[in-house]
Short mmCIF file of C-alpha atoms in Angstrom, two decimals:
data_model
loop_
_atom_site.label_atom_id
_atom_site.label_comp_id
_atom_site.label_asym_id
_atom_site.label_seq_id
_atom_site.Cartn_x
_atom_site.Cartn_y
_atom_site.Cartn_z
CA UNK A 1 111.20 74.91 99.61
CA UNK A 2 111.46 77.21 102.28
CA UNK A 3 109.84 80.79 101.96
CA UNK A 4 110.78 84.27 102.37
CA UNK A 5 111.92 84.32 106.05
CA UNK A 6 111.69 87.85 108.17
CA UNK A 7 112.42 88.94 112.05
CA UNK A 8 111.67 90.38 114.28
CA UNK A 9 107.27 89.95 113.43
CA UNK A 10 106.77 92.27 115.93
CA UNK A 11 108.20 95.03 117.44
CA UNK A 12 107.11 98.20 120.01
CA UNK A 13 109.94 101.18 120.07
CA UNK A 14 109.66 104.81 121.51
CA UNK A 15 109.82 107.84 118.68
CA UNK A 16 113.61 108.62 118.28
CA UNK A 17 114.99 105.12 118.81
CA UNK A 18 116.50 103.29 116.22
CA UNK A 19 114.95 99.73 114.67
CA UNK A 20 116.37 97.08 112.41
CA UNK A 21 114.53 94.17 110.51
CA UNK A 22 115.78 90.98 108.27
CA UNK A 23 115.06 89.49 105.57
CA UNK A 24 116.04 86.14 104.07
CA UNK A 25 114.68 85.73 100.82
CA UNK A 26 114.01 82.51 98.85
CA UNK A 27 117.26 80.52 97.73
CA UNK A 28 118.36 81.74 94.61
CA UNK A 29 116.36 84.67 93.84
CA UNK A 30 118.22 87.97 92.48
CA UNK A 31 115.35 90.30 93.38
CA UNK A 32 114.56 91.38 96.74
CA UNK A 33 112.02 94.33 97.76
CA UNK A 34 111.05 95.93 100.96
CA UNK A 35 107.54 97.59 101.24
CA UNK A 36 105.78 99.41 103.78
CA UNK A 37 102.47 98.89 104.72
CA UNK A 38 100.34 101.33 106.90
CA UNK A 39 97.57 100.26 108.23
CA UNK A 40 94.43 100.68 105.83
CA UNK A 41 96.68 101.20 102.90
CA UNK A 42 98.32 98.73 100.18
CA UNK A 43 101.71 98.14 99.92
CA UNK A 44 104.32 100.93 99.41
CA UNK A 45 107.90 99.54 97.66
CA UNK A 46 110.41 101.27 99.91
CA UNK A 47 113.11 99.77 97.85
CA UNK A 48 114.66 97.10 95.46
CA UNK A 49 117.69 94.94 95.25
CA UNK A 50 118.79 93.18 92.14
CA UNK A 51 121.35 90.95 93.67
CA UNK A 52 123.34 93.40 96.24
CA UNK A 53 122.78 96.39 94.03
CA UNK A 54 119.82 98.99 94.05
CA UNK A 55 117.66 99.14 91.24
CA UNK A 56 115.25 101.36 92.80
CA UNK A 57 115.15 103.57 95.91
CA UNK A 58 112.89 106.66 95.18
CA UNK A 59 110.28 106.19 97.81
CA UNK A 60 112.90 105.26 100.78
CA UNK A 61 113.34 108.51 103.00
CA UNK A 62 116.96 108.41 103.09
CA UNK A 63 117.08 110.92 105.97
CA UNK A 64 116.00 107.98 108.33
CA UNK A 65 115.61 104.48 106.56
CA UNK A 66 118.69 102.86 105.02
CA UNK A 67 119.07 99.34 103.49
CA UNK A 68 121.34 97.09 102.35
CA UNK A 69 121.85 93.29 100.97
CA UNK A 70 125.11 92.28 101.44
CA UNK A 71 126.74 89.41 99.39
CA UNK A 72 123.22 89.36 97.55
CA UNK A 73 121.29 87.20 99.41
CA UNK A 74 120.42 88.88 103.02
CA UNK A 75 118.80 92.18 103.68
CA UNK A 76 118.22 94.39 106.80
CA UNK A 77 116.22 97.41 106.80
CA UNK A 78 117.22 100.21 109.40
CA UNK A 79 114.67 103.34 110.51
CA UNK A 80 117.05 105.70 112.37
CA UNK A 81 115.51 107.75 114.41
CA UNK A 82 111.84 106.19 114.19
CA UNK A 83 108.76 108.56 114.49
CA UNK A 84 105.32 107.93 115.19
CA UNK A 85 104.30 108.03 111.22
CA UNK A 86 106.73 104.72 110.70
CA UNK A 87 103.91 102.54 112.60
CA UNK A 88 103.64 99.99 109.74
CA UNK A 89 103.83 96.19 108.82
CA UNK A 90 107.20 96.13 106.92
CA UNK A 91 107.02 93.53 104.07
CA UNK A 92 109.99 92.01 102.52
CA UNK A 93 109.50 90.14 98.96
CA UNK A 94 111.59 87.91 96.76
CA UNK A 95 111.49 87.12 93.05
CA UNK A 96 113.81 84.98 90.74
CA UNK A 97 113.71 87.68 88.03
CA UNK A 98 117.92 88.97 87.69
CA UNK A 99 116.36 91.85 85.10
CA UNK A 100 114.62 94.01 87.93
CA UNK A 101 111.35 94.53 86.21
CA UNK A 102 109.23 93.86 88.86
CA UNK A 103 107.20 91.54 86.59
CA UNK A 104 108.31 88.34 87.64
CA UNK A 105 106.00 86.79 90.79
CA UNK A 106 106.91 87.85 93.90
CA UNK A 107 106.93 86.14 97.37
CA UNK A 108 106.09 87.95 100.54
CA UNK A 109 107.09 87.22 103.79
CA UNK A 110 105.11 87.53 106.66
CA UNK A 111 106.56 91.23 107.69
CA UNK A 112 107.36 92.56 110.66
CA UNK A 113 104.91 95.03 112.25
CA UNK A 114 106.20 97.74 113.69
CA UNK A 115 104.65 100.07 116.27
CA UNK A 116 106.04 103.47 117.20
CA UNK A 117 104.73 104.87 120.52
CA UNK B 1 102.57 109.21 88.93
CA UNK B 2 100.55 105.70 88.52
CA UNK B 3 97.75 105.59 91.11
CA UNK B 4 95.30 102.54 91.83
CA UNK B 5 91.61 102.84 92.93
CA UNK B 6 89.94 99.96 94.42
CA UNK B 7 86.61 101.26 94.98
CA UNK B 8 84.96 98.66 96.85
CA UNK B 9 86.87 98.53 100.93
CA UNK B 10 84.72 96.35 102.25
CA UNK B 11 82.24 93.20 100.43
CA UNK B 12 80.37 90.84 102.24
CA UNK B 13 78.89 87.87 100.41
CA UNK B 14 77.19 84.66 101.16
CA UNK B 15 78.66 81.36 99.63
CA UNK B 16 77.76 80.51 96.59
CA UNK B 17 77.38 84.22 95.25
CA UNK B 18 79.24 85.80 92.46
CA UNK B 19 82.12 88.24 93.01
CA UNK B 20 83.43 91.04 91.23
CA UNK B 21 86.19 93.88 92.69
CA UNK B 22 86.98 96.52 90.73
CA UNK B 23 90.44 98.19 89.96
CA UNK B 24 91.04 101.09 88.00
CA UNK B 25 94.55 102.93 87.28
CA UNK B 26 95.41 106.17 85.72
CA UNK B 27 98.34 105.59 83.45
CA UNK B 28 97.22 105.60 80.14
CA UNK B 29 100.47 103.79 78.88
CA UNK B 30 101.32 100.31 78.94
CA UNK B 31 100.94 97.85 82.19
CA UNK B 32 101.27 94.91 84.03
CA UNK B 33 98.31 94.35 86.16
CA UNK B 34 98.46 91.79 88.99
CA UNK B 35 95.88 90.89 91.82
CA UNK B 36 97.03 89.57 95.54
CA UNK B 37 95.52 87.93 98.12
CA UNK B 38 96.53 88.31 101.75
CA UNK B 39 94.03 85.18 103.56
CA UNK B 40 93.52 85.41 107.22
CA UNK B 41 97.13 84.95 109.27
CA UNK B 42 99.07 83.95 105.74
CA UNK B 43 101.24 85.81 103.38
CA UNK B 44 100.35 87.94 100.74
CA UNK B 45 100.66 86.16 97.74
CA UNK B 46 99.79 86.69 93.82
CA UNK B 47 96.54 85.51 92.90
CA UNK B 48 96.69 86.23 88.87
CA UNK B 49 98.92 89.00 86.66
CA UNK B 50 98.52 90.37 82.96
CA UNK B 51 101.14 90.94 80.96
CA UNK B 52 100.02 90.77 77.27
CA UNK B 53 97.84 88.69 74.95
CA UNK B 54 94.66 87.35 76.15
CA UNK B 55 92.97 90.58 78.57
CA UNK B 56 91.33 87.84 80.17
CA UNK B 57 93.39 86.40 82.69
CA UNK B 58 92.80 82.96 84.91
CA UNK B 59 94.32 82.57 88.22
CA UNK B 60 94.20 80.13 90.84
CA UNK B 61 91.23 79.03 92.93
CA UNK B 62 88.76 79.48 90.06
CA UNK B 63 89.50 84.01 90.08
CA UNK B 64 89.57 85.79 86.52
CA UNK B 65 90.38 89.28 85.78
CA UNK B 66 89.71 91.30 82.61
CA UNK B 67 92.01 93.96 81.67
CA UNK B 68 89.93 96.53 79.68
CA UNK B 69 92.52 99.13 78.20
CA UNK B 70 89.44 101.87 77.43
CA UNK B 71 88.20 101.83 80.31
CA UNK B 72 92.07 101.29 82.78
CA UNK B 73 90.24 98.74 84.61
CA UNK B 74 91.28 95.43 85.90
CA UNK B 75 88.51 93.74 87.80
CA UNK B 76 88.89 90.56 89.36
CA UNK B 77 85.87 87.99 89.22
CA UNK B 78 84.81 84.62 90.56
CA UNK B 79 81.13 82.89 89.74
CA UNK B 80 80.84 81.61 92.33
CA UNK B 81 82.81 82.11 96.62
CA UNK B 82 83.29 80.41 98.90
CA UNK B 83 83.97 80.94 102.79
CA UNK B 84 87.67 80.08 102.49
CA UNK B 85 87.88 83.13 99.96
CA UNK B 86 87.52 85.41 102.74
CA UNK B 87 90.45 87.48 102.44
CA UNK B 88 92.24 91.06 101.44
CA UNK B 89 92.55 91.43 97.99
CA UNK B 90 95.17 93.83 95.94
CA UNK B 91 95.34 95.22 92.72
CA UNK B 92 99.02 96.41 91.38
CA UNK B 93 99.64 97.99 88.36
CA UNK B 94 103.43 98.26 86.84
CA UNK B 95 103.73 101.09 84.62
CA UNK B 96 106.05 100.60 81.52
CA UNK B 97 109.54 101.66 82.14
CA UNK B 98 108.87 101.73 85.88
CA UNK B 99 110.50 99.21 88.45
CA UNK B 100 107.66 100.25 91.27
CA UNK B 101 104.53 98.43 91.17
CA UNK B 102 101.74 100.64 92.73
CA UNK B 103 99.15 99.00 95.08
CA UNK B 104 95.67 99.69 95.37
CA UNK B 105 94.37 100.08 99.42
CA UNK B 106 92.61 96.70 99.10
CA UNK B 107 89.24 95.29 99.24
CA UNK B 108 88.18 93.10 102.69
CA UNK B 109 86.49 90.45 101.44
CA UNK B 110 84.01 88.39 103.73
CA UNK B 111 82.09 85.62 102.52
CA UNK B 112 79.51 84.13 104.98
CA UNK B 113 78.87 80.08 104.99
#
């Protein structure tokens, strides 16, 4: 079974530039999560989708971050414009559970390491 | 808001030593509890989880964790560690009614052969 795919694996940009990350979840998984993991901290949930609807985006900085999950499969996370403090690893995870309660096992991708200069 | 504390940020052990990693959370209501592990160069993966029932939960690779409600704790244990257990370990809590899991900052475990 293929795992969660993410691209790119690494990205270096200058502040005020834009960047986009892509995630392809495990086939058939209803729920998709985007996390931000700053160095030395645990993952922080940014947004959670159930199929193509948003379950929770209360921790997403909506003035600069946006995410979409078209057709309930792939998802993109965008930052525009980037700030220095956005330097982090962005993790995508998916779970089979369609309830949206995050209780089902989450399968994580390899992450995208973003450096903002 | 829920908070999760992992007091041991770095732990260094020799093979065959016993392991206990602490995890404490702040919310006093119904919780779901998780331990995740990230081996070097690998993805974050679930080690074990507690939803209800027996407070002693067994996971993969000989790990177990005990939920002690009165202490707001969910400590991870392994009686005898191996070099291959070298990894970053994260505790996570999902509070009742919330969709947002809260992760601790992680504990880095190094096991010397």
